[in-house]
Structures are given as C-alpha cells and as structure tokens.
Short mmCIF file of C-alpha atoms and ligand atoms in Angstrom, two decimals:
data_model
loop_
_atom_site.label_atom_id
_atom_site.label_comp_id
_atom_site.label_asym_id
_atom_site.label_seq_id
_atom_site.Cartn_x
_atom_site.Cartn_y
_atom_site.Cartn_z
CA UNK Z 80 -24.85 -26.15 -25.67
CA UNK Z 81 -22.19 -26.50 -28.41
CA UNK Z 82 -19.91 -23.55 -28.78
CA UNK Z 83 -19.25 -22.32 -32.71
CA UNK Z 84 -16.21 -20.40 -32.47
CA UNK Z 85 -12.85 -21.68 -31.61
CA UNK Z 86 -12.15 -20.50 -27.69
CA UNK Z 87 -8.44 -19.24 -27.36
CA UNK Z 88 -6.57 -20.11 -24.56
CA UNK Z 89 -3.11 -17.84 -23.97
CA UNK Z 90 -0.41 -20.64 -22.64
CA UNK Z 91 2.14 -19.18 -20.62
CA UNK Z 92 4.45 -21.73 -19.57
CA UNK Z 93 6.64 -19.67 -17.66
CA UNK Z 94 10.02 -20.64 -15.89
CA UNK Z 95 11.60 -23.53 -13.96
CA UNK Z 96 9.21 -26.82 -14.23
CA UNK Z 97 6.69 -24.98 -16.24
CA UNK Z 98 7.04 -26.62 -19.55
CA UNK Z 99 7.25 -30.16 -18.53
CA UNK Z 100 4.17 -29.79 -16.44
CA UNK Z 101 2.34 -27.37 -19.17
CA UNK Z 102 3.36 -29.91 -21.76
CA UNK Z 103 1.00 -33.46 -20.84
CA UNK Z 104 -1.66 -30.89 -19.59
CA UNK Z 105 -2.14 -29.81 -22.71
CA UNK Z 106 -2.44 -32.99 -24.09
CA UNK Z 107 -5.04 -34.33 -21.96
CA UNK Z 108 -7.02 -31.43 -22.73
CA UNK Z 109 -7.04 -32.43 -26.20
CA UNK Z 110 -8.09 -35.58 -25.07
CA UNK Z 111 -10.97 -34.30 -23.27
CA UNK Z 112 -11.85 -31.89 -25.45
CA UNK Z 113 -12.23 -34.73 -28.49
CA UNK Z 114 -13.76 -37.35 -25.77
CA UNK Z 115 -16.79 -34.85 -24.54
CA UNK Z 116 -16.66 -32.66 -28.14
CA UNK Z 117 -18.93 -29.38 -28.45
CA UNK Z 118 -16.07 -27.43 -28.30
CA UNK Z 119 -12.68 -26.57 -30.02
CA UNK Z 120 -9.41 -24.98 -28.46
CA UNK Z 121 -7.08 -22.98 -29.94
CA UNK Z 122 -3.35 -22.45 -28.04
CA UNK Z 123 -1.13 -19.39 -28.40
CA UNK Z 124 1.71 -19.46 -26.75
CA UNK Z 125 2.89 -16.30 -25.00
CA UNK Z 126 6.28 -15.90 -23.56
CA UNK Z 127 7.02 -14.15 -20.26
CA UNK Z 128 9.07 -14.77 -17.33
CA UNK Z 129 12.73 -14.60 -15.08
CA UNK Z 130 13.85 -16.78 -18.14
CA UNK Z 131 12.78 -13.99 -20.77
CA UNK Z 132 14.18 -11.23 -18.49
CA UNK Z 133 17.18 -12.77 -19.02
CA UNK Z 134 17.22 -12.87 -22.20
CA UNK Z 135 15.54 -9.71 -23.24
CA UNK Z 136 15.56 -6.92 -20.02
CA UNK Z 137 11.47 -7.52 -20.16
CA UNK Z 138 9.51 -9.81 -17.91
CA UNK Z 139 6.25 -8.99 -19.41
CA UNK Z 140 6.25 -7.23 -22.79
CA UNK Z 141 3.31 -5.48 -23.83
CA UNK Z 142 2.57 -7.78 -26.67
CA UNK Z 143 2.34 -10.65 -23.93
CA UNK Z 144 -0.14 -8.90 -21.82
CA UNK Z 145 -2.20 -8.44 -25.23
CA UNK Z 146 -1.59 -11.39 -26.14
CA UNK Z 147 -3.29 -12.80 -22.97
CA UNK Z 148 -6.27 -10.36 -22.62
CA UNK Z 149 -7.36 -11.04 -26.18
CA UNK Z 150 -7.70 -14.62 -25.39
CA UNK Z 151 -10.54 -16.23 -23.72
CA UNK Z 152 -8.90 -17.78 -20.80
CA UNK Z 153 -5.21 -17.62 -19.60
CA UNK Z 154 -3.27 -21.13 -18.71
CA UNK Z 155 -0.33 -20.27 -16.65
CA UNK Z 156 2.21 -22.58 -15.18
CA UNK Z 157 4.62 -20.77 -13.17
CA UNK Z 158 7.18 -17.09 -13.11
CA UNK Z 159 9.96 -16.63 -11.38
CA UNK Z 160 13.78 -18.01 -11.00
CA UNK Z 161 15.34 -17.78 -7.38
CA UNK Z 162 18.80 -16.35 -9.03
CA UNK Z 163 17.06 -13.76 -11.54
CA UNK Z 164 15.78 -10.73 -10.27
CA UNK Z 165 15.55 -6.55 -11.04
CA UNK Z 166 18.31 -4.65 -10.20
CA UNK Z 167 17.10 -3.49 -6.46
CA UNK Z 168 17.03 -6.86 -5.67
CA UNK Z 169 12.90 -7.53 -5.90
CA UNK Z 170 12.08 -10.95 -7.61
CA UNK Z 171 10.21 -11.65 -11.02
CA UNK Z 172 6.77 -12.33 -10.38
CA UNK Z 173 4.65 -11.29 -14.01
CA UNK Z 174 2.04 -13.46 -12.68
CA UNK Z 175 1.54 -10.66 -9.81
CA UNK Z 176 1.41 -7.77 -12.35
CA UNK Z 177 -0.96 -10.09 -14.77
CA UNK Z 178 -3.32 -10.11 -11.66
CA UNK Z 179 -3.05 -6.45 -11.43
CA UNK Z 180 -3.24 -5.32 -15.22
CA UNK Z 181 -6.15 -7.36 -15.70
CA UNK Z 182 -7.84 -6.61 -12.70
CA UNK Z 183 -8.11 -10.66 -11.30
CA UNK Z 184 -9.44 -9.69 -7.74
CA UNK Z 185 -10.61 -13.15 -6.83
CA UNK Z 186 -8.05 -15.83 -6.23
CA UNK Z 187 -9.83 -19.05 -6.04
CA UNK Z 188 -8.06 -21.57 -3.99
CA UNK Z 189 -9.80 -24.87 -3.63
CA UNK Z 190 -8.94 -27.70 -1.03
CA UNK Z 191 -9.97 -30.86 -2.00
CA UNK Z 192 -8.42 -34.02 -0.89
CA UNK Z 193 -9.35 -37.42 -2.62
CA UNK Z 194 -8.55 -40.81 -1.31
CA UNK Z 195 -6.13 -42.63 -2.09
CA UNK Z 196 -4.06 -39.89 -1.39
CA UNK Z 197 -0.99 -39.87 1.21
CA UNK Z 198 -2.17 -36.82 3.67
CA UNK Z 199 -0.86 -35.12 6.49
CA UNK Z 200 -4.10 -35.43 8.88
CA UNK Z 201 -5.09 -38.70 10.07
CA UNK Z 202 -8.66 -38.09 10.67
CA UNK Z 203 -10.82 -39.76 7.95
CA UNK Z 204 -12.85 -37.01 7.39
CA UNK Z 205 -9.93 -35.26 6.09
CA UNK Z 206 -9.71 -37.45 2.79
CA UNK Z 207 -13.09 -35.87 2.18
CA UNK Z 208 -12.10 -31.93 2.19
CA UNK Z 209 -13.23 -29.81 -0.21
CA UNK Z 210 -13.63 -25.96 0.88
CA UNK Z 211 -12.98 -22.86 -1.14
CA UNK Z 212 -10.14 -20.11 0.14
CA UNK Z 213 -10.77 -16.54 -1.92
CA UNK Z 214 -8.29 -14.42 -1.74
CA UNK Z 215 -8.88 -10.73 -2.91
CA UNK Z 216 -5.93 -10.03 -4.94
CA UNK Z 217 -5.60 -6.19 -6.23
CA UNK Z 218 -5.49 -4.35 -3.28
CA UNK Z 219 -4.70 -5.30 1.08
CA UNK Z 220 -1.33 -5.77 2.23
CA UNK Z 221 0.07 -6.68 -1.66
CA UNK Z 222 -0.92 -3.10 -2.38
CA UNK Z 223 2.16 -1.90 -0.79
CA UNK Z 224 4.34 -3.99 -3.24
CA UNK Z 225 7.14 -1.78 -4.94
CA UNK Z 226 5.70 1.08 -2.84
CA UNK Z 227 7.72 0.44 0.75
CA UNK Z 228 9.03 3.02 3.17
CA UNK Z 229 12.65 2.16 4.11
CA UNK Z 230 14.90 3.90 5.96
CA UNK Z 231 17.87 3.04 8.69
CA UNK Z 232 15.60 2.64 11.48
CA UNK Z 233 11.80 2.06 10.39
CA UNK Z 234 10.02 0.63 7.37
CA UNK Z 235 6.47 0.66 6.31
CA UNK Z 236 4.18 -1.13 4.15
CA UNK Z 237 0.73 0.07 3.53
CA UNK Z 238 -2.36 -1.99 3.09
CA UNK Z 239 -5.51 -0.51 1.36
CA UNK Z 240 -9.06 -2.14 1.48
CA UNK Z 241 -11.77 -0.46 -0.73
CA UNK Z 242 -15.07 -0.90 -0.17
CA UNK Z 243 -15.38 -1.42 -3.81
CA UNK Z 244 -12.73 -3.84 -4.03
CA UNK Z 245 -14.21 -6.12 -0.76
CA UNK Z 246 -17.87 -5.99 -2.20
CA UNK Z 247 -16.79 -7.67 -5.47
CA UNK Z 248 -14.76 -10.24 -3.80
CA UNK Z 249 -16.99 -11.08 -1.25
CA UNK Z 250 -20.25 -11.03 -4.06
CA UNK Z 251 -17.77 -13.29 -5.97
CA UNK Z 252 -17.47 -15.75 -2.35
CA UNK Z 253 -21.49 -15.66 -1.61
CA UNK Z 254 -22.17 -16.16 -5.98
CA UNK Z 255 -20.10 -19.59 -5.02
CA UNK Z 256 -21.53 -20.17 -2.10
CA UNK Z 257 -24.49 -20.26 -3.84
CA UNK Z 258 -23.51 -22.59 -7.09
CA UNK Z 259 -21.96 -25.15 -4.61
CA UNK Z 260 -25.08 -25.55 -2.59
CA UNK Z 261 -27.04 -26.31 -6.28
CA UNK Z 262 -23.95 -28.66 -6.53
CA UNK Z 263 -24.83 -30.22 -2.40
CA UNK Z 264 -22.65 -27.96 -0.56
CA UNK Z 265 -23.67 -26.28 3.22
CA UNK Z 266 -23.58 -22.79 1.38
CA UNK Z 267 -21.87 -20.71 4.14
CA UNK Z 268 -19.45 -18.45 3.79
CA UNK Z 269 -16.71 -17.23 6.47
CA UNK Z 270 -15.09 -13.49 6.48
CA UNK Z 271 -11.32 -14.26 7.55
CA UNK Z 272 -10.02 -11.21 8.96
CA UNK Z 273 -7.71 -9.51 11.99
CA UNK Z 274 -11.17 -7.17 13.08
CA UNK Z 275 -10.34 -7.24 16.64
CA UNK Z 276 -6.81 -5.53 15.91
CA UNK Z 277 -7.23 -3.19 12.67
CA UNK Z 278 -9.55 -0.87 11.61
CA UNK Z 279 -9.01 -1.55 7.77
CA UNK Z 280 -10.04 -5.19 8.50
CA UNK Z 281 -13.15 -4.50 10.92
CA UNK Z 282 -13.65 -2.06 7.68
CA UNK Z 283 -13.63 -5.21 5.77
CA UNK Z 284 -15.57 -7.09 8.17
CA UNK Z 285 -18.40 -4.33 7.32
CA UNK Z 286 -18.55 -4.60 4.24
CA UNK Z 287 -18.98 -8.33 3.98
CA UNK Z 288 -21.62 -8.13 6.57
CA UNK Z 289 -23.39 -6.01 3.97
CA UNK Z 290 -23.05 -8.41 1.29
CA UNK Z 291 -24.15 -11.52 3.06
CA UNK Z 292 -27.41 -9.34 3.30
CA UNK Z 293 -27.88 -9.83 0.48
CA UNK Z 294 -28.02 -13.64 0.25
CA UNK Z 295 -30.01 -14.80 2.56
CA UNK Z 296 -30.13 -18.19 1.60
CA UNK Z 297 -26.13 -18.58 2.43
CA UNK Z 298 -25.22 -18.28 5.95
CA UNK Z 299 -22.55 -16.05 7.30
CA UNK Z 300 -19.93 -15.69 10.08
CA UNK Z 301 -16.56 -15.13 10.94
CA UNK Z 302 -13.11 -15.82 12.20
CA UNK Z 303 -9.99 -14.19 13.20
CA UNK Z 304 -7.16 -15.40 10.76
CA UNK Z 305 -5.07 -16.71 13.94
CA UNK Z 306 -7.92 -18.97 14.86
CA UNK Z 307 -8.28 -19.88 11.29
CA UNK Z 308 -5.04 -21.09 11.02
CA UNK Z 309 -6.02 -23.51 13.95
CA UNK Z 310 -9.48 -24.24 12.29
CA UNK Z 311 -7.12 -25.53 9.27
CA UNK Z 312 -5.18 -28.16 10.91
CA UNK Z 313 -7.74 -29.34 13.76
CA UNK Z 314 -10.84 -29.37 11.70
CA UNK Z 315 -10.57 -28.33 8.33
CA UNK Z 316 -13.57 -30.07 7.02
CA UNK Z 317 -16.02 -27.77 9.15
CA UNK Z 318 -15.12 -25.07 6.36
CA UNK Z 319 -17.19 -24.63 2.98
CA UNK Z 320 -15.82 -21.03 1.18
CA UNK Z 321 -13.50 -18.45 3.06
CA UNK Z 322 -13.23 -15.22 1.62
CA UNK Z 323 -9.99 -13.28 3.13
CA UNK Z 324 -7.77 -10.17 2.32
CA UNK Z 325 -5.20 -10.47 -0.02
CA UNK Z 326 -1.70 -11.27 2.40
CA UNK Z 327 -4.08 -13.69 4.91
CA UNK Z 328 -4.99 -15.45 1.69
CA UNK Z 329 -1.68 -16.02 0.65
CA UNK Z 330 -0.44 -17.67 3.74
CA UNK Z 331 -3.84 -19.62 4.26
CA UNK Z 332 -3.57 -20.96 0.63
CA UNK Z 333 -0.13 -22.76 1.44
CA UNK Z 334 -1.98 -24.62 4.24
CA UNK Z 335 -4.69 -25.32 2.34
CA UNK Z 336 -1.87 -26.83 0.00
CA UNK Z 337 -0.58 -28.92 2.46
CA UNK Z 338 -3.81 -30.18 3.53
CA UNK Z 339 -4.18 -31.51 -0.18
CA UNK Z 340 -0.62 -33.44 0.51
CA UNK Z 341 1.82 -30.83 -1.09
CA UNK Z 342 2.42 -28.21 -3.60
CA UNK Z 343 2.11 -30.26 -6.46
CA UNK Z 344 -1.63 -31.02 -5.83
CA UNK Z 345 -3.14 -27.29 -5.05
CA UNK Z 346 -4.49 -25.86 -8.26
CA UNK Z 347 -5.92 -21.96 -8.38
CA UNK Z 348 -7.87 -19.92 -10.55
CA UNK Z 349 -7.69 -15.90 -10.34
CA UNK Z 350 -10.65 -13.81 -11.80
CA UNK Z 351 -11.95 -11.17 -13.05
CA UNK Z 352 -15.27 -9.75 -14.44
CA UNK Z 353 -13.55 -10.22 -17.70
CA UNK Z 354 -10.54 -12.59 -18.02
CA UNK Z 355 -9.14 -15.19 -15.86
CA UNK Z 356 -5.68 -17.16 -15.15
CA UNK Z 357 -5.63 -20.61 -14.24
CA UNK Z 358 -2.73 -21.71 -11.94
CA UNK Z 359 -0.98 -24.26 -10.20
CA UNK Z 360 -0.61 -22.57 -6.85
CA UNK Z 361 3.57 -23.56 -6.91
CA UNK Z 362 5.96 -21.73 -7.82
CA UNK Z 363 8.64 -22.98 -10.79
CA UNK Z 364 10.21 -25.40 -8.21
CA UNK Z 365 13.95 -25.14 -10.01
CA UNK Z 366 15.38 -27.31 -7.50
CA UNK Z 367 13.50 -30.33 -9.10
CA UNK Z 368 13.44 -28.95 -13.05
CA UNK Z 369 14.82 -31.29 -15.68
CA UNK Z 370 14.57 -34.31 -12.67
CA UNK Z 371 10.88 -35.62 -14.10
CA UNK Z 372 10.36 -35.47 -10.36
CA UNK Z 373 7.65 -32.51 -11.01
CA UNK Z 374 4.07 -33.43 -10.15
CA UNK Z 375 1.40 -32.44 -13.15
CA UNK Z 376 -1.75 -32.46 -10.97
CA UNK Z 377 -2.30 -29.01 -9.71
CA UNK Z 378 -1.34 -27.87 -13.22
CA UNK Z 379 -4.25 -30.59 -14.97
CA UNK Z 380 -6.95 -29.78 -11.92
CA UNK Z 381 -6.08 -25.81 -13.05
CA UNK Z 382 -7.15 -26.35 -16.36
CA UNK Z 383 -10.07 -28.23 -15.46
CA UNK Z 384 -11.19 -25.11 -13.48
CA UNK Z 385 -10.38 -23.38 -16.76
CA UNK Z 386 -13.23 -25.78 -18.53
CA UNK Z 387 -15.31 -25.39 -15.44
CA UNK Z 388 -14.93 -21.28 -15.76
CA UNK Z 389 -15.67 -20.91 -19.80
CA UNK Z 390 -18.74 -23.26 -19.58
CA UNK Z 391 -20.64 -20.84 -16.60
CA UNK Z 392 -19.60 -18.16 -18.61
CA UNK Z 393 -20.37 -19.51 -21.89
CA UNK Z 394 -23.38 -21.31 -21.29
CA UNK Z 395 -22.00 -24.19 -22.37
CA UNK Z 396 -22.74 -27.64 -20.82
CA UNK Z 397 -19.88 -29.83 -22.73
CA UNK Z 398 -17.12 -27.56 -21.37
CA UNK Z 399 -18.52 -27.90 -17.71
CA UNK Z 400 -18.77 -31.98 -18.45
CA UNK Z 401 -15.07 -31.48 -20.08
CA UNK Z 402 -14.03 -30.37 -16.61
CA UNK Z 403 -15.62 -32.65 -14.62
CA UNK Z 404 -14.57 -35.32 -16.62
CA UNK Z 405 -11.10 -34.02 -16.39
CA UNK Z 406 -11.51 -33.76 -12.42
CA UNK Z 407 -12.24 -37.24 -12.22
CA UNK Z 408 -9.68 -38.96 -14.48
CA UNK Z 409 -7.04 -37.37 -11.86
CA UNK Z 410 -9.37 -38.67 -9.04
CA UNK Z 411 -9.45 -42.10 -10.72
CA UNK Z 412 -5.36 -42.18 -11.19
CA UNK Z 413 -5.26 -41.84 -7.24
CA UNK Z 414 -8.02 -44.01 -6.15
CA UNK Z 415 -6.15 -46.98 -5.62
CA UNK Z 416 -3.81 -45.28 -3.30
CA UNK Z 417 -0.26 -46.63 -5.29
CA UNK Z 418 0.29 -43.32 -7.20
CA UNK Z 419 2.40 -41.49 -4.57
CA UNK Z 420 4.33 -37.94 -6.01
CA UNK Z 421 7.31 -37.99 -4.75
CA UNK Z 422 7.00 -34.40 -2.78
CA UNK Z 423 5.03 -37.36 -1.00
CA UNK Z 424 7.63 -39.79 -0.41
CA UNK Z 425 7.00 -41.56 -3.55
CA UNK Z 426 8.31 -42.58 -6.52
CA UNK Z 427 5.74 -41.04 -9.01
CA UNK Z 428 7.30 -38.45 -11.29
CA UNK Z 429 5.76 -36.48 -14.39
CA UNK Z 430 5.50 -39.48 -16.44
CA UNK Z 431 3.55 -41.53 -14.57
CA UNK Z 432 1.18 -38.99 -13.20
CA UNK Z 433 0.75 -37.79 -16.83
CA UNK Z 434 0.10 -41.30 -17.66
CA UNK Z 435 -2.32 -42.55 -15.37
CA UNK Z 436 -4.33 -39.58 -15.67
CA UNK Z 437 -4.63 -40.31 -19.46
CA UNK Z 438 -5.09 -43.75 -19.36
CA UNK Z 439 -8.15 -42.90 -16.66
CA UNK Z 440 -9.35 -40.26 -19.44
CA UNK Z 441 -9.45 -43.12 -22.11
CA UNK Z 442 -11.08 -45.20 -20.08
CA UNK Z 443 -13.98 -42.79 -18.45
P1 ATP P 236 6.93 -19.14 -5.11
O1 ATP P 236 7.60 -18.11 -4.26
O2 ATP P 236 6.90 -18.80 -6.57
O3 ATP P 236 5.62 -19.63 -4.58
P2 ATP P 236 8.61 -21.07 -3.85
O4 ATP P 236 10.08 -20.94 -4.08
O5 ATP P 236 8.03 -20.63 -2.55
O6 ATP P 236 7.85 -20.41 -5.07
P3 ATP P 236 7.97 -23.59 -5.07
O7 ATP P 236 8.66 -23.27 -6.35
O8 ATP P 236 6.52 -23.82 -5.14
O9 ATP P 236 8.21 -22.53 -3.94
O10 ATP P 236 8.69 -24.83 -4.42
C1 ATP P 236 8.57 -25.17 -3.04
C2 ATP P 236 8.92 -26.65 -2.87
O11 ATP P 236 7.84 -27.43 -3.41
C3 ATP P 236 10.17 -27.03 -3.65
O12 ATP P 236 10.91 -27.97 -2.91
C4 ATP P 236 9.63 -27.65 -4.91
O13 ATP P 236 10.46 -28.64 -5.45
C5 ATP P 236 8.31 -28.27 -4.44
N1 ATP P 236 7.34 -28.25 -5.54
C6 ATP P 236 6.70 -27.17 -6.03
N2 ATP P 236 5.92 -27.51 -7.06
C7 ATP P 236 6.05 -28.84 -7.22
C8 ATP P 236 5.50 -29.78 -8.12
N3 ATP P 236 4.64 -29.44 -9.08
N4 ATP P 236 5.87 -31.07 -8.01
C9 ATP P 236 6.72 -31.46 -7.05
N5 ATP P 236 7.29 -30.63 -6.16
C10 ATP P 236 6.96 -29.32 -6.24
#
C-alpha cells in the first residue's frame, strides 16, 4: 500500500563520526525511496549532543525532544565526546535519556553476518548468523543511573524489574519470534537471565514464563547470561531471539557486534509502543573522526530497520520492500569478499563503503 502523507523522520546526527556516516545514509535512502516509490520522506534535523553541550550548557533541549517525538521515526547516529562531560564527572549520553523520555523499552539488536565478510569465527556456519538480542531498556541495572549510593567505603546501585516493564519486552521478543518464523525462522525465544543468583531476575524469569504461555506456537527456554556468553562464541548460530535485562543486554550486544566483524557493522533499533530510534550500535568513535576511516554500514542497515519498522506499522508494503532492498544492496557490496572496513584490517573507508552500497542500489 502507498502511503499519502509525507513520513517525517527526526535526524540526529549527533557527535564525533556522526555526520559523515549520517550524511551518504541519507542519500541512499533517497535512492531507495525513488527506486521502490509509494512513499515520500521528509528530514528535520534536530541538534543534540556533547558537541551542543559545549556550546550551549544543554545536551538535549526540550525543543529537540519535541522535535523527535512529533516525527514518525527517529534516525540517530551517535552522542557523546570522551573529553565533554557534566560537572560531576558523568558522560553525555542524550541517546540514554531519549530512550527514557520516550519510553523505548525494547532495544533490538540483530546479528547477522553475510559472506564475504572478514569474521572472527572460523566455523562456516558462522557467515550465516542471524539471531535477535532484546534488550529491555527503561528499567534493570540502568535504572540506577544518576541515582548511586557512594560513600568512603561502600557503593550501591539498584536494579528494578517490573512486571509491567518485562511483560512488554518479552511480548515484544515472542511478537518477533513470531514474524520471523512467517519470514523461515525456528521461532524460539531464550530468557537470558542470572535466576540461579537473584531474586529480581528469577522474578524476571517468571514473568517471561508467563508470556511464552501465551504463544504456543514459539518455543521457550532459558540460559544463564554466563553460559550465554559461551553460547556466543562456541555456537552462536544455535540462537534465534534473546530477550535479556537491560545491563546483560548491553554487554551481550557488543559480542553480538563482534560476531558481525566489528562496531561498524552492528546496527540497532530501540522501541516503543509509539516512537522509535534507529541506531548504529557505536558510539561517535572520535579517535577515527575527520580520517574517512568510519564505516557507514551499521548506520545504512539502521535505517533499513527504520523502513522495515514504518511499513509493519503503516501497513505499507513499499516501505518494507524499501528496506529489504536497502538490506541487500549492503549485502551485495560485500559479497565478493574485497570490501574490507578497515576496523577489519582493510583499506575500505566511508567513501567506498558509501559507494559500493549505491552502486549495488542502482543496480538491484
Ligand atoms: P560508547 O561508549 O558510546 O559505546 P565507545 O567509546 O565505547 O562508545 P566507540 O565510539 O563505538 O566506543 O568506539 C570503539 C572503537 O570502535 C573505536 O576504536 C572506534 O574507532 C571503533 N569504531 C566505532 N564505530 C566505528 C565505525 N562506524 N567505523 C569504524 N570504526 C568504528
């Protein structure tokens, strides 16, 4: 189905290397957008940021964070400058509070390797990964974040798990579970917790056991985090969608990074009943701004979640196709195994990732 009304996408660019990677992902939007058609995007740009702290005493105004909920999808690059921070010392991170404020409680983090690619495991089977971490991302051991005890001799950091915050995260991982199997997926999902150890997460544990009640078609177990981190690097690809607490998730995610063959690969959606951001999983890597060294990829795979996410919830077939589409043309400027990133050991900077992505898009 064609969509009428312009859709308006909030572009936050951010700090470090997020223009130059926000830059030829917007163009090859465009691109796809006028290859596949039934659809129009409109861009506002919204400023936040270390760099605007800087500037202005505000990381996050409250014209910003209108700015973004008003629109109908949020493109973020990356927040945050090593050497800029609040006066008690805590670093920049409006892409934490954006979570928060707009209530984003389920941090999509796919894994998905593609051939061609330069990866850390051997095995063949891992050039065939694709598995879905969700994070929760409101509440656990993040909740405790500007709220620490410290004194001389202890300090304490609370965690909180609601009931109502794990059912809608772990509804969110089974609803997935579920679109992937129509898509040829197993259609299992995997509680990742620490239930032999803490009540809150055997509290957790409980309340996805509920959930996957509920959907009996998607089968259900679980795993101690420790032994998931094992699971990750010995057999990955016996994995189809985790769904985890928020801290767990964080570290997992980096490892599911690495699987993918670095930083610069991992994209990441985080979302809400009503609004969404849509993320490479990096951070503003300063130590390689201004170099052309940055790698575009998780930042174009983000936005093709972004098409992915407005065409489930707009009914709209052309922006699902969009995504795809967009999916592949990175797929396609790998295939042949000589585009190597340099966080790989290559010598394939922004240009030429940008470039071969396009010129796959032109040619799909
Ligand atoms: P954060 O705390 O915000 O996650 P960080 O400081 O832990 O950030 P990154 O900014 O992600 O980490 O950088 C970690 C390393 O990965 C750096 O060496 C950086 O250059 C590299 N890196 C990150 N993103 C990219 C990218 N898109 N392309 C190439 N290298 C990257």
């Amino acid at each position: 189905m064609a969509i009428s009304n312009e859709l308006r996408i909030a572009v936050m660019p951010g700090d470090g290397i997020g223009d130059e990677i926000m830059a030829p992902c917007l163009e090859l939007l465009e691109l796809v957008r006028a290859k596949v058609g039934g659809f129009a995007l409109g861009y506002d740009w919204v400023e936040a940021g270390a760099g605007l702290y800087a500037r202005t005493g505000e990381a996050l105004p409250d014209a910003a964070i209108r700015r973004a909920s008003d629109a109908d999808a949020i493109l973020l690059a990356a927040m945050g400058l090593p050497d800029v921070r609040y006066p008690d010392g805590r670093e920049i991170v409006p892409q934490v509070d954006i979570r928060e404020i707009l209530d984003l409680y389920a941090g999509v983090r796919p894994v998905r390797t593609f051939p061609g690619m330069r990866l850390p495991l051997a095995d063949e089977r891992a050039q065939h990964l694709d598995l879905v971490l969700v994070r929760e991302s409101t509440e656990g051991l993040f909740w405790g974040r500007g709220k620490s005890f410290v004194d001389k001799d202890e300090a304490h950091d609370k965690m909180v798990i609601t009931r109502i915050g794990t059912e809608r995260v772990c509804q969110y991982a089974f609803e997935l579970a579920q679109r992937r199997k129509a898509r040829g997926h197993e259609g299992r999902v995997t509680c990742v917790d620490k239930a032999n150890v803490l009540g809150s997460m055997a509290f957790f544990r409980e309340v996805f056991d509920g959930c996957a009640g509920r959907y009996k078609e998607i089968a259900a177990d679980h795993c101690y985090v420790d032994a998931m981190a094992l699971k990750l690097i010995r057999n990955p690809w016996d994995n189809d969608v985790l769904v985890t607490e928020n801290m767990f998730g964080d570290i997992l995610s980096d490892a599911g990074a690495a699987l993918m063959g670095g930083m610069g690969l991992a994209p990441s959606a985080d979302i809400g009943d009503k609004h969404a951001v849509f993320q490479p999983c990096h951070g503003t890597a300063p130590d390689i701004m201004g170099t052309g060294k940055a790698n575009p990829t998780a930042m174009i795979l983000s936005a093709a979640m972004m098409l992915d996410w407005l065409g489930e919830r707009h009914n709209s077939d052309k922006l699902v196709e969009a995504g795809d589409v967009l999916d592949q043309a990175v797929r396609t400027a790998f295939a042949d195994g000589e585009l190597v990133p340099y966080e790989m050991g290559g010598a394939a900077g922004l240009r030429e990732i940008s470039g071969r992505v396009k010129d796959a898009l032109k040619a799909a």
